[in-house]
Amino acid sequence: MIQVRSVSKSFGRVNAVSRVSFDVARGEVVGLLGANGAGKTTTIRMITGFLPPDTGSVAVEGFDTLRAGESARARVGYLPEAAPAYAEMSVEGYLDYRARLFSMKRGDRRGAVERSLTRCDLAAVRRRRVGQLSRGFRQRVGLAAAILHDPPALVLDEPTSALDPRQIREARALIRALAADKAVLVSSHILPEVEQTCDRVIIMAGGTVRVDAKPRDLIGSLREASPYVVEARGPADRVSKAAAAVAGVERTEVIGSAEGWTRIRLFGRSGQDLRAAIAAALTSEGMPIRELTREAPSLERVFLQLIESADGAPPPPAAAAGARPTGAAA
C-alpha cells in the first residue's frame, strides 16, 4: 500500500534521509520512531507528497508521488503533529469544507462528515468553533479530517498528542479499527503507545533505517540481557562489593540508599540467571534482601540503544536481533 524505495533527501550539505526503504501493507499499523533530526519528518513529507525525493521513489497504492502525484495524495489521509484547522469554522463546517476539497458530491459529503464525527467522538461539539476547543479536541478534529475521504493509507504524526488517558485509549482502538482495511503509518514519541498499537516498528537514526521489526521480537531479544535490581540491608559499598563478586556479574551501579537499605542495579552475562547466586552471596554476608527482580525489557531500551549508537556504528546486536531487512514486503 505504501512503498518507499531507496529514498534520499538533502538540504544543502545536510543529508536528512539516506537510502530509506520500507513497506506498509493493508491491515498493518507501523510505527515510525526516531529522535529529533533522525529524518522521520522528512520521510513523512515525502510519503505525503509535500517534498520530492532527490533519489528513489515513493508510491501509494501503486501511484508514484512524482509521476502521479495527485492520485497518490488522494489516497493518503494525513494528520500532522499540529493539526491545522480554521479556528473560526465550526467543527461540522470545517469537515464539510475538507470534503469539498476532495471533490465529494453533496450527498457523499454529508455521510462522510457524519461518519467522521461519530468515529472520532465529536458529535457533541459539532457546532462549536474549532478555535474554542481544547488542544485534545482539535487533535481529534484533525484525525476526523484525515479519515474523511476514506483513504486506503493513513499517515498519523503524533495522533495521541494532548489527549487524556480515556481519549488515548479510544484513539488506539480507532487506529486498530481503521487498520482493518488500510495501511497506517504512525509517528510518535510515546513509546508505550507504539508498543501497544503497532504491528511493526521502524526506528530511524542519522537519516537511515536502523531496525524494522515487530516490537515483541525487539523486546524479546533483550530479555536475557536485562539487568537485575536488588535492594538489600547494608551500606552501598558493602552491598555493591558482595554483588560484584558473584560469578557472571560484569558491573554494578548504585541506584540509591535510604534508612539502611541500598538499591543497586547489576549487569550480568547474557544467557545466565544469576538471581539465586546474588541472593546467596548477599545473605551469606549478613545483608537480608527486600527485593530481587529482573528489569522488564521495553521498546524504550531498544530505542535508546539505537539512538546512542547513531554515530555510525552498527546497531547493537540485541536491538538488531529479529529485525527484518529494510524494504522487505510486509
CSV table of C-alpha atoms in Angstrom, one decimal:
chain,number,residue,atom,x,y,z
A,1,MET,CA,0.0,0.0,0.0
A,2,ILE,CA,2.8,2.4,0.9
A,3,GLN,CA,6.1,1.6,-0.8
A,4,VAL,CA,9.3,3.6,0.0
A,5,ARG,CA,12.2,2.6,-2.2
A,6,SER,CA,15.8,3.9,-1.5
A,7,VAL,CA,14.7,7.5,-1.0
A,8,SER,CA,17.3,10.1,-0.2
A,9,LYS,CA,16.8,13.8,0.6
A,10,SER,CA,19.4,16.5,1.2
A,11,PHE,CA,19.1,20.1,2.2
A,12,GLY,CA,22.3,21.8,1.1
A,13,ARG,CA,25.1,19.8,2.7
A,14,VAL,CA,22.8,18.1,5.2
A,15,ASN,CA,21.8,14.6,4.3
A,16,ALA,CA,18.4,14.4,6.0
A,17,VAL,CA,17.5,10.9,4.6
A,18,SER,CA,19.8,8.4,3.0
A,19,ARG,CA,18.5,5.4,1.0
A,20,VAL,CA,15.5,4.6,3.2
A,21,SER,CA,13.3,1.7,2.2
A,22,PHE,CA,10.2,0.1,3.7
A,23,ASP,CA,6.7,-1.1,3.0
A,24,VAL,CA,3.4,-0.7,4.9
A,25,ALA,CA,0.8,-3.3,3.9
A,26,ARG,CA,-3.0,-3.0,4.1
A,27,GLY,CA,-4.2,-4.2,7.5
A,28,GLU,CA,-0.9,-3.2,9.2
A,29,VAL,CA,-0.1,-0.4,11.7
A,30,VAL,CA,3.6,0.5,11.5
A,31,GLY,CA,5.3,2.9,14.0
A,32,LEU,CA,8.0,5.2,12.7
A,33,LEU,CA,10.3,6.2,15.5
A,34,GLY,CA,13.4,8.4,15.8
A,35,ALA,CA,14.9,11.2,17.8
A,36,ASN,CA,14.8,14.8,16.6
A,37,GLY,CA,16.8,15.1,13.4
A,38,ALA,CA,16.6,11.3,12.6
A,39,GLY,CA,14.9,12.0,9.3
A,40,LYS,CA,11.4,10.7,10.1
A,41,THR,CA,9.6,14.0,9.4
A,42,THR,CA,11.3,14.4,6.1
A,43,THR,CA,10.4,10.8,5.2
A,44,ILE,CA,6.7,11.5,6.1
A,45,ARG,CA,6.7,14.6,4.0
A,46,MET,CA,8.0,12.6,1.0
A,47,ILE,CA,5.3,10.0,1.5
A,48,THR,CA,2.5,12.6,1.7
A,49,GLY,CA,3.8,14.4,-1.4
A,50,PHE,CA,4.9,17.6,0.4
A,51,LEU,CA,8.6,17.0,-0.6
A,52,PRO,CA,10.0,15.2,-3.7
A,53,PRO,CA,12.8,12.7,-3.0
A,54,ASP,CA,16.2,13.5,-4.5
A,55,THR,CA,16.6,9.9,-5.5
A,56,GLY,CA,14.4,6.8,-5.1
A,57,SER,CA,10.7,6.6,-5.2
A,58,VAL,CA,7.5,6.6,-3.1
A,59,ALA,CA,4.2,5.0,-4.2
A,60,VAL,CA,0.8,4.9,-2.5
A,61,GLU,CA,-1.5,2.1,-3.8
A,62,GLY,CA,0.8,1.9,-6.9
A,63,PHE,CA,0.7,5.6,-7.7
A,64,ASP,CA,4.1,7.3,-7.7
A,65,THR,CA,4.2,10.5,-5.7
A,66,LEU,CA,6.2,12.2,-8.5
A,67,ARG,CA,4.7,10.8,-11.7
A,68,ALA,CA,1.1,10.6,-10.4
A,69,GLY,CA,1.2,13.0,-7.5
A,70,GLU,CA,-2.5,14.0,-7.5
A,71,SER,CA,-3.6,10.3,-7.5
A,72,ALA,CA,-1.1,9.4,-4.8
A,73,ARG,CA,-2.1,12.3,-2.5
A,74,ALA,CA,-5.8,11.5,-2.9
A,75,ARG,CA,-5.1,8.1,-1.4
A,76,VAL,CA,-3.4,9.4,1.8
A,77,GLY,CA,-5.1,10.7,4.9
A,78,TYR,CA,-2.5,12.8,6.7
A,79,LEU,CA,-2.6,14.1,10.3
A,80,PRO,CA,0.3,16.5,11.0
A,81,GLU,CA,1.5,16.8,14.6
A,82,ALA,CA,-0.1,20.3,14.9
A,83,ALA,CA,-3.4,19.6,13.3
A,84,PRO,CA,-4.3,22.5,11.0
A,85,ALA,CA,-7.9,23.9,11.1
A,86,TYR,CA,-9.6,27.2,10.6
A,87,ALA,CA,-10.4,28.5,14.1
A,88,GLU,CA,-13.5,30.5,13.1
A,89,MET,CA,-15.2,27.5,11.4
A,90,SER,CA,-17.5,25.1,13.3
A,91,VAL,CA,-16.3,21.5,13.5
A,92,GLU,CA,-19.0,20.3,11.2
A,93,GLY,CA,-18.4,23.2,8.8
A,94,TYR,CA,-14.7,22.6,8.6
A,95,LEU,CA,-15.2,18.9,7.9
A,96,ASP,CA,-17.6,19.7,5.1
A,97,TYR,CA,-15.1,22.2,3.7
A,98,ARG,CA,-12.4,19.5,3.7
A,99,ALA,CA,-14.8,17.1,2.0
A,100,ARG,CA,-15.4,19.6,-0.8
A,101,LEU,CA,-11.6,19.9,-1.3
A,102,PHE,CA,-11.7,16.2,-2.1
A,103,SER,CA,-14.4,17.0,-4.7
A,104,MET,CA,-17.0,14.8,-2.9
A,105,LYS,CA,-20.6,15.1,-4.1
A,106,ARG,CA,-23.1,16.8,-1.7
A,107,GLY,CA,-24.8,13.6,-0.7
A,108,ASP,CA,-21.5,11.8,-0.2
A,109,ARG,CA,-20.1,14.7,1.9
A,110,ARG,CA,-23.0,14.6,4.4
A,111,GLY,CA,-22.4,10.9,5.0
A,112,ALA,CA,-18.7,11.2,5.2
A,113,VAL,CA,-18.9,14.1,7.7
A,114,GLU,CA,-21.3,12.1,9.9
A,115,ARG,CA,-19.1,9.1,9.9
A,116,SER,CA,-16.0,11.1,10.9
A,117,LEU,CA,-17.9,12.9,13.7
A,118,THR,CA,-19.1,9.6,15.1
A,119,ARG,CA,-15.8,7.7,14.8
A,120,CYS,CA,-13.8,10.5,16.4
A,121,ASP,CA,-16.4,11.2,19.1
A,122,LEU,CA,-17.0,14.8,18.0
A,123,ALA,CA,-20.8,14.8,17.7
A,124,ALA,CA,-21.2,16.7,20.9
A,125,VAL,CA,-19.1,19.6,19.7
A,126,ARG,CA,-20.1,19.6,16.0
A,127,ARG,CA,-21.4,23.1,16.1
A,128,ARG,CA,-18.7,24.7,18.2
A,129,ARG,CA,-16.0,26.7,16.6
A,130,VAL,CA,-12.7,24.9,16.3
A,131,GLY,CA,-10.9,27.8,18.0
A,132,GLN,CA,-12.9,27.3,21.1
A,133,LEU,CA,-11.9,23.6,21.5
A,134,SER,CA,-9.2,22.2,23.7
A,135,ARG,CA,-6.0,21.0,22.1
A,136,GLY,CA,-7.1,17.4,22.5
A,137,PHE,CA,-10.4,18.1,20.7
A,138,ARG,CA,-8.6,19.9,17.9
A,139,GLN,CA,-6.4,16.9,17.5
A,140,ARG,CA,-9.5,14.7,17.1
A,141,VAL,CA,-10.8,17.2,14.5
A,142,GLY,CA,-7.6,16.7,12.6
A,143,LEU,CA,-8.0,12.9,12.7
A,144,ALA,CA,-11.6,13.2,11.6
A,145,ALA,CA,-10.4,15.3,8.6
A,146,ALA,CA,-7.7,12.7,7.8
A,147,ILE,CA,-10.1,9.8,7.5
A,148,LEU,CA,-12.9,11.9,5.9
A,149,HIS,CA,-12.4,10.7,2.3
A,150,ASP,CA,-11.8,7.1,3.4
A,151,PRO,CA,-8.2,6.9,2.1
A,152,PRO,CA,-6.5,3.5,1.8
A,153,ALA,CA,-3.4,4.8,3.6
A,154,LEU,CA,-3.1,6.9,6.7
A,155,VAL,CA,-0.1,8.8,7.9
A,156,LEU,CA,-0.5,10.0,11.5
A,157,ASP,CA,2.1,12.2,13.2
A,158,GLU,CA,1.7,12.1,17.0
A,159,PRO,CA,-2.0,11.1,16.8
A,160,THR,CA,-2.5,10.9,20.6
A,161,SER,CA,-0.7,14.2,21.4
A,162,ALA,CA,-2.6,16.2,24.0
A,163,LEU,CA,-5.3,13.5,24.5
A,164,ASP,CA,-6.3,12.5,28.0
A,165,PRO,CA,-5.9,8.8,29.1
A,166,ARG,CA,-9.5,7.9,28.1
A,167,GLN,CA,-9.1,9.6,24.7
A,168,ILE,CA,-5.8,7.9,24.1
A,169,ARG,CA,-7.4,4.5,24.7
A,170,GLU,CA,-10.2,5.4,22.3
A,171,ALA,CA,-7.7,6.7,19.7
A,172,ARG,CA,-5.7,3.5,20.0
A,173,ALA,CA,-8.9,1.4,19.4
A,174,LEU,CA,-9.8,3.6,16.4
A,175,ILE,CA,-6.4,3.3,14.8
A,176,ARG,CA,-6.6,-0.5,15.2
A,177,ALA,CA,-10.1,-0.5,13.7
A,178,LEU,CA,-9.1,1.7,10.8
A,179,ALA,CA,-6.2,-0.7,10.0
A,180,ALA,CA,-8.6,-3.4,9.2
A,181,ASP,CA,-8.7,-2.2,5.6
A,182,LYS,CA,-6.0,0.5,5.5
A,183,ALA,CA,-2.2,0.8,5.8
A,184,VAL,CA,-1.4,3.0,8.8
A,185,LEU,CA,1.9,4.7,9.5
A,186,VAL,CA,2.2,6.2,12.9
A,187,SER,CA,4.9,8.6,14.1
A,188,SER,CA,5.1,9.0,17.8
A,189,HIS,CA,7.4,9.7,20.8
A,190,ILE,CA,5.1,7.9,23.2
A,191,LEU,CA,6.8,4.5,23.1
A,192,PRO,CA,4.3,2.6,25.3
A,193,GLU,CA,1.6,3.6,22.9
A,194,VAL,CA,3.6,2.5,19.9
A,195,GLU,CA,4.3,-0.8,21.7
A,196,GLN,CA,0.6,-1.4,22.2
A,197,THR,CA,-0.7,-0.2,18.9
A,198,CYS,CA,1.8,-1.1,16.2
A,199,ASP,CA,2.4,-4.4,14.5
A,200,ARG,CA,5.9,-3.3,13.4
A,201,VAL,CA,8.3,-0.5,14.4
A,202,ILE,CA,10.8,1.2,12.1
A,203,ILE,CA,13.5,3.1,14.0
A,204,MET,CA,15.4,5.8,12.2
A,205,ALA,CA,18.7,7.3,13.3
A,206,GLY,CA,21.1,9.5,11.3
A,207,GLY,CA,18.8,9.6,8.3
A,208,THR,CA,18.7,5.8,7.9
A,209,VAL,CA,16.5,2.9,8.9
A,210,ARG,CA,18.3,1.1,11.8
A,211,VAL,CA,15.7,-1.5,12.6
A,212,ASP,CA,12.4,-2.7,11.0
A,213,ALA,CA,10.9,-5.4,13.2
A,214,LYS,CA,8.0,-6.5,15.4
A,215,PRO,CA,8.0,-4.9,18.9
A,216,ARG,CA,7.8,-8.4,20.6
A,217,ASP,CA,10.9,-9.5,18.6
A,218,LEU,CA,12.9,-6.5,19.6
A,219,ILE,CA,11.9,-6.7,23.3
A,220,GLY,CA,12.4,-10.5,23.4
A,221,SER,CA,16.0,-10.1,22.1
A,222,LEU,CA,16.8,-8.0,25.2
A,223,ARG,CA,15.2,-10.3,27.7
A,224,GLU,CA,18.3,-12.4,28.5
A,225,ALA,CA,20.4,-9.2,28.8
A,226,SER,CA,18.1,-7.5,31.3
A,227,PRO,CA,19.8,-6.1,34.4
A,228,TYR,CA,18.9,-7.2,38.0
A,229,VAL,CA,17.6,-4.8,40.6
A,230,VAL,CA,18.5,-5.6,44.2
A,231,GLU,CA,17.5,-3.9,47.5
A,232,ALA,CA,19.5,-5.2,50.4
A,233,ARG,CA,20.2,-4.1,54.0
A,234,GLY,CA,23.6,-2.6,54.3
A,235,PRO,CA,25.9,0.3,53.2
A,236,ALA,CA,26.2,0.8,49.5
A,237,ASP,CA,29.9,-0.1,49.3
A,238,ARG,CA,29.4,-3.5,51.0
A,239,VAL,CA,26.3,-4.4,49.0
A,240,SER,CA,28.0,-3.5,45.7
A,241,LYS,CA,31.2,-5.4,46.6
A,242,ALA,CA,29.3,-8.5,47.6
A,243,ALA,CA,27.1,-8.4,44.4
A,244,ALA,CA,30.1,-7.7,42.2
A,245,ALA,CA,31.9,-10.8,43.5
A,246,VAL,CA,29.2,-13.1,42.1
A,247,ALA,CA,30.5,-15.1,39.1
A,248,GLY,CA,28.8,-13.7,35.9
A,249,VAL,CA,28.2,-10.2,37.2
A,250,GLU,CA,30.0,-7.7,35.0
A,251,ARG,CA,29.3,-4.4,36.7
A,252,THR,CA,27.1,-2.8,39.3
A,253,GLU,CA,25.6,0.7,39.9
A,254,VAL,CA,24.1,2.2,43.0
A,255,ILE,CA,20.5,3.4,42.5
A,256,GLY,CA,20.1,4.9,46.0
A,257,SER,CA,20.2,4.3,49.7
A,258,ALA,CA,17.7,5.1,52.4
A,259,GLU,CA,17.1,4.1,56.0
A,260,GLY,CA,19.9,1.5,55.9
A,261,TRP,CA,18.7,-0.1,52.7
A,262,THR,CA,20.7,0.1,49.4
A,263,ARG,CA,19.3,-0.4,46.0
A,264,ILE,CA,21.6,-1.4,43.2
A,265,ARG,CA,21.4,-2.5,39.6
A,266,LEU,CA,23.6,-5.4,38.4
A,267,PHE,CA,24.5,-6.3,34.8
A,268,GLY,CA,25.4,-9.9,34.0
A,269,ARG,CA,26.3,-12.0,31.1
A,270,SER,CA,23.5,-12.9,28.6
A,271,GLY,CA,22.0,-16.4,29.0
A,272,GLN,CA,22.6,-16.7,32.7
A,273,ASP,CA,20.0,-16.3,35.5
A,274,LEU,CA,22.0,-15.0,38.5
A,275,ARG,CA,19.2,-14.4,40.9
A,276,ALA,CA,19.9,-17.4,43.2
A,277,ALA,CA,23.6,-16.7,43.2
A,278,ILE,CA,23.1,-13.0,44.0
A,279,ALA,CA,20.7,-13.9,46.9
A,280,ALA,CA,23.1,-16.4,48.3
A,281,ALA,CA,26.1,-14.0,48.2
A,282,LEU,CA,24.3,-11.1,49.9
A,283,THR,CA,22.6,-13.2,52.6
A,284,SER,CA,25.8,-15.0,53.4
A,285,GLU,CA,27.4,-11.6,54.2
A,286,GLY,CA,24.6,-10.8,56.6
A,287,MET,CA,22.7,-8.5,54.2
A,288,PRO,CA,19.0,-9.5,54.0
A,289,ILE,CA,17.2,-8.8,50.7
A,290,ARG,CA,14.0,-6.9,50.5
A,291,GLU,CA,13.7,-7.0,46.7
A,292,LEU,CA,15.4,-9.0,43.9
A,293,THR,CA,13.9,-8.7,40.4
A,294,ARG,CA,14.9,-8.5,36.8
A,295,GLU,CA,14.0,-5.4,34.9
A,296,ALA,CA,11.4,-6.0,32.2
A,297,PRO,CA,12.8,-5.2,28.7
A,298,SER,CA,11.0,-2.4,26.8
A,299,LEU,CA,10.8,-0.7,23.4
A,300,GLU,CA,12.3,2.3,25.1
A,301,ARG,CA,15.5,0.5,25.9
A,302,VAL,CA,15.8,-0.6,22.2
A,303,PHE,CA,15.2,2.9,21.1
A,304,LEU,CA,17.7,4.4,23.4
A,305,GLN,CA,20.4,1.9,22.4
A,306,LEU,CA,19.9,2.7,18.8
A,307,ILE,CA,19.9,6.5,19.3
A,308,GLU,CA,23.1,6.2,21.4
A,309,SER,CA,24.8,4.3,18.5
A,310,ALA,CA,23.7,6.8,15.8
A,311,ASP,CA,27.3,8.0,15.3
A,312,GLY,CA,27.7,5.5,12.5
A,313,ALA,CA,28.4,2.3,14.5
A,314,PRO,CA,26.2,-0.7,13.6
A,315,PRO,CA,23.1,-1.2,15.8
A,316,PRO,CA,23.7,-3.2,19.0
A,317,PRO,CA,23.2,-7.0,18.4
A,318,ALA,CA,20.4,-7.2,20.9
A,319,ALA,CA,18.5,-4.5,19.2
A,320,ALA,CA,19.0,-5.8,15.7
A,321,ALA,CA,18.0,-9.4,16.5
A,322,GLY,CA,14.8,-10.3,14.9
A,323,ALA,CA,14.8,-7.3,12.6
A,324,ARG,CA,13.6,-7.8,9.1
A,325,PRO,CA,15.6,-6.5,6.1
A,326,THR,CA,14.6,-2.9,5.3
A,327,GLY,CA,12.3,-2.7,2.3
A,328,ALA,CA,11.1,-6.3,2.8
A,329,ALA,CA,7.5,-6.8,1.8
A,330,ALA,CA,5.0,-6.7,4.7
